[in-house]
Amino acid sequence: MIKVLIDGKAGAVKEGATVLEAARMLNIPIPTLCHHPKLSPFGGCRLCIVEIKGIPRPVTSCTTPVTEGMEVTTSTPALEDLRKTVLELILSDHPNDCMLCERAGDCTLQELAYFYDVKENRFAGERRIYEKKDGNPFIERDMEKCILCGRCVNACEEIQGVSAIDFAYRGFKSKICPPYEHDLNCEFCGQCVAVCPTGALTGKGWSHKGRQKDIKEVDTTCPYCGTGCGITLHVKRNEVVRVTSKESGWNEGWLCAKGRFGYSFIGSPERLRTPLIKEAAGGFREASWDEALEYAAKRLKEIKEKHGPDSIGGLSSARCTNEDNYLFQKFMRAAIGTNNVDHCARL
Amino acid sequence: MKNKEIGIKICMGTGGIAAGGTQVMEAFTEHLRSSGIEASVEKRCSMHRVGCRGLCAKDVLVDILIDGDKTTYQYITSEMVPRIVKEHLIEGAPIEEWTVGEDYHNFHRKQVKVVLSDCGNIDPEDINAYIAVGGYEATKAAVKSMTPEEVIDIIKKSGLRGRGGAGFPTGLKWEICNKIQSDHKYIICNADEGDPGAFMDRSVIEGNPHAVIEGMIIGAYSIGAAGGYVYIRAEYPLAVERLKIALRQARENNFLGNKILGRGFLNFDIKIKLGAGAFVCGEETALIASIEGRRGMPRAKPPFPVYSGLWGKPTVINNVETLANIPYIMRKGAGWFSSYGTEKSKGTKVFALTGKVKNSGLIEVPMGIPLREIIYDIGGGIEGEKALKAVQTGGPSGGCIPADMIDIKMDYESLAQAGSIVGSGGMIVLDEDDCMVNVAKYFLQFTQAESCGKCVPCRIGTKRLLEILDKITKGQGTEDDLKLLEKLGSDIKSASLCGLGQTAPNPILSTLKYFRQEYEAHLEGRCPAKVCRDLLTYSVIEKFCTGCGACKRVCPAGAVTGEKKKPHTIDSSLCIKCGACFDVCKFKAVAKE
Ligand SMILES: Cc1cc2nc3c(=O)[nH]c(=O)nc-3n(C[C@H](O)[C@H](O)[C@H](O)COP(=O)(O)O)c2cc1C
Ligand code: SF4
Ligand code: SF4
Ligand code: SF4
């Protein structure tokens, strides 16, 4: 363990820990925008600068490993002044239309602007103006709101292993985009959306569906596959308007395209609400669960008697849990008496 | 001229080739042959391609050596070759009016050539030419009879500091790397040279690539590296070509490859990695990212590359000039090297002397030489006998030294104290016709466009600085803007991630420090040097105007009116301030204010 003194508080952290991690462990707040605990440090937003005894200039706490006996100061008038300059610079190149932004109330940038009381901007000047033209089905990319924190780029590369987006151009014109500025054409896992600290990346399906304060969050498990990622349904007036996932869950907040964006079936009018029985004359009629189950049991027995158990096959679903699938094969083998059982994920 | 030893050396650096060096060379080959000289003196007449010899403004430079007697010609074109062959080579009478004058000799007199000592004298495409002047002796001595620690000791004692900008002691860097245990280490030669106007490293590689390679071999031996890279911009095709040839020859001679010079344990080879011309890729961590196939973006240090560099392995990065010094230090000794320079800045430094100076070109001077001697003795003074205003050193990361500080010593410490840097060696001489606000704006435009975009202060901050400068050059600035420049400039320096952002405000801060009155004049709507377009007005001085109509014909905006032979007038509401009338008027009747 390495000993460190931050703002007069002593602590011990394991080798390789950064100053920021040590500070957070000691409950000392340091503002950040580009830092994400699950991604490699970037050091671009410069908000987490601190003073370290023996180093002549401020350094970013997110990139600096703690060394034995290090003495750190996280807040001085000079540091806060630099932070305010940096924030003002970011906001001087930002649409600042929080009133209409999907992320209002749930945006790190907005929070910091409030905290640092950035009202007037000494650096007002040209702003990057981009046309919103990405025709992909899931992700809204409003690059005028992008602060180039690089989180999306890192998440895409380090978590998803896809590298569908990266920095392009230089200087003030720097921009995050897919190669050749084509429309995004990737796995649409949405990890980038999950890590974006601003309103630059949001779900297309989320737009104008409600502010976070009016939303009830319901923690549950994703029903799509047996992996069982933890998800949080954002419910407004009994409608699921967005799905997110918490970093504290075992899947660390990462989801796949289906889990993150494929929730519209929940409220779909086409979704079955009762069992249906196919009539001899053709067409379906609604039935109760008891009736449907009895009917199925009766027919299975009849077929087994007449044609033998191997005339029946069972196919189960990846969307069921392991336990369900176990029971299903047991049912096929023990109750029906056949090995004709398979699973959609094996196809 | 029978039985005389004739040598012809033609300047074939990029400058020489641009001025027609290839054609001059062809013309010599052809005329020597047709004059029959070839038949009698063929064996003795060596026609070398030599690299840069510094005074690029006078290209093509040609040396004729007859039994060791050297005559140097300047501004030679292929049409002049027949006369040289006839009168000088055949009849033995040099053509006086074409030879270089006093200023050429002055240009060389105060220089001390270490890195450039063989540039311009040997054929860079022939390893034997380098070997003939002592090349690779240092490698042999080091590899065969010294330990890596002994080599490092010599470099440490020499006091050599990195020539890439930061001035870190080279021996110390090697020592740190030497002590780290690792299965793999790398040495990288930084030949990115992205500062506008810089051509030092390029000239060294074009003129003497083997010295750089030898420096890398000795470095690799010292730190225990098996892999080497030269990171060089693709815009330097001649340097790349010569480097390729040199690497091939070095391999053929077993200075590179496996079992170097028969030493079983010694394997080292060098790869060339072409850069795409981004200034920031000269920054060491960005350069490493670029070699690794990523976007050239710096990362925060620590860890420094000597601990974790290319592919996470210990890596030494050295500048071209730093490396080219190594073989000479090894051959002539640390004491010899450190006899040049000042207490803390040893040896010599190559500068690219440009701007309003009479003799522009590549120079090498001892560290600590007074700036005055560079400008007036080597540079021959200011062009057109105008007044010197300032000297900009260190390129976009540097600052301006005002004329009244011309006795400043050119070393790391003195320049830093004056708010500038030695940097990689750019040196731009500015005279009374240069506007300091505009100079600052020029460099800011460059750094802003070259910022990698990673961090906020540099990406957005330099843009805001530039916007404020733009406002000032348009006469719309206020006193508050000057304060904001200073405040934002100093914040950008403190908060930026890499050296690019940390130094980008220097051109503004140093001009504000020494030329504040010039900024203030702009606030009042005047550009004292008459450079800032928006602050100029053009008018006709009636008493000088002959009514010739030249201005009226050239004006693209139709702003000039007037009858023939009568004084003309310029309508300032139509004038776009292009200055065409001012340039065309033979009677100095157009006033620019
Ligand atoms: C923006 C930027 C550009 C740089 N460009 C160069 C360059 O073109 N060549 C170079 O040798 N060093 C350059 N450097 C310095 C390198 O990062 C590094 O310090 C140097 O190559 C180390 O070699 P040295 O110790 O031999 O000087 C640059 C630094 C910065 C911050
Ligand atoms: S959706 Fe997933 S794959 Fe696509 S860009 Fe974002 S992180 Fe990368
Ligand atoms: S899109 Fe979001 S996550 Fe990506 S760089 Fe911009 S602000 Fe950061
Ligand atoms: S200072 Fe500029 S060049 Fe350096 S990392 Fe930051 S944005 Fe990139």
Tab-separated table of N, CA, C and O and ligand atoms in Angstrom, chain A residues 143 146-152 176 196-198 200-201, ligand 3:
chain	number	residue	atom	x	y	z
A	143	MET	N	-23.282	16.696	-32.489
A	143	MET	CA	-21.869	16.962	-32.231
A	143	MET	C	-21.584	18.400	-31.802
A	143	MET	O	-20.494	18.716	-31.356
A	146	CYS	N	-20.938	18.144	-28.248
A	146	CYS	CA	-19.814	17.294	-27.859
A	146	CYS	C	-18.680	18.141	-27.294
A	146	CYS	O	-18.288	19.147	-27.871
A	147	ILE	N	-18.144	17.730	-26.166
A	147	ILE	CA	-17.023	18.455	-25.563
A	147	ILE	C	-15.702	17.718	-25.786
A	147	ILE	O	-14.695	18.016	-25.168
A	148	LEU	N	-15.706	16.733	-26.643
A	148	LEU	CA	-14.521	15.954	-27.008
A	148	LEU	C	-13.799	15.348	-25.797
A	148	LEU	O	-12.583	15.388	-25.701
A	149	CYS	N	-14.600	14.811	-24.906
A	149	CYS	CA	-14.000	14.193	-23.726
A	149	CYS	C	-13.397	12.842	-24.058
A	149	CYS	O	-12.643	12.282	-23.268
A	150	GLY	N	-13.752	12.288	-25.220
A	150	GLY	CA	-13.132	11.037	-25.655
A	150	GLY	C	-13.683	9.780	-24.997
A	150	GLY	O	-13.234	8.673	-25.293
A	151	ARG	N	-14.661	9.939	-24.111
A	151	ARG	CA	-15.176	8.751	-23.430
A	151	ARG	C	-15.796	7.759	-24.409
A	151	ARG	O	-15.592	6.552	-24.306
A	152	CYS	N	-16.575	8.286	-25.362
A	152	CYS	CA	-17.250	7.397	-26.312
A	152	CYS	C	-16.230	6.613	-27.132
A	152	CYS	O	-16.393	5.427	-27.399
A	176	ILE	N	-15.580	14.180	-33.197
A	176	ILE	CA	-15.680	12.729	-33.087
A	176	ILE	C	-16.613	12.247	-34.187
A	176	ILE	O	-17.732	12.756	-34.305
A	196	CYS	N	-21.450	9.118	-22.385
A	196	CYS	CA	-21.377	10.534	-22.777
A	196	CYS	C	-21.860	11.426	-21.630
A	196	CYS	O	-22.956	11.259	-21.126
A	197	PRO	N	-21.014	12.381	-21.205
A	197	PRO	CA	-21.406	13.208	-20.056
A	197	PRO	C	-22.281	14.395	-20.450
A	197	PRO	O	-22.649	15.193	-19.598
A	198	THR	N	-22.601	14.521	-21.725
A	198	THR	CA	-23.401	15.668	-22.175
A	198	THR	C	-24.569	15.144	-23.012
A	198	THR	O	-24.783	13.940	-23.121
A	200	ALA	N	-24.646	15.139	-26.147
A	200	ALA	CA	-24.186	14.918	-27.518
A	200	ALA	C	-24.665	13.582	-28.067
A	200	ALA	O	-24.990	13.460	-29.240
A	201	LEU	N	-24.696	12.564	-27.211
A	201	LEU	CA	-25.156	11.254	-27.662
A	201	LEU	C	-26.376	10.860	-26.844
A	201	LEU	O	-26.306	10.777	-25.613
C	3	SF4	S1	-19.882	12.463	-27.877
C	3	SF4	FE1	-20.072	12.588	-25.642
C	3	SF4	S2	-18.703	10.995	-24.910
C	3	SF4	FE2	-18.152	11.337	-27.002
C	3	SF4	S3	-16.496	12.863	-26.869
C	3	SF4	FE3	-18.412	13.964	-27.175
C	3	SF4	S4	-19.078	14.543	-25.138
C	3	SF4	FE4	-17.557	12.900	-24.897
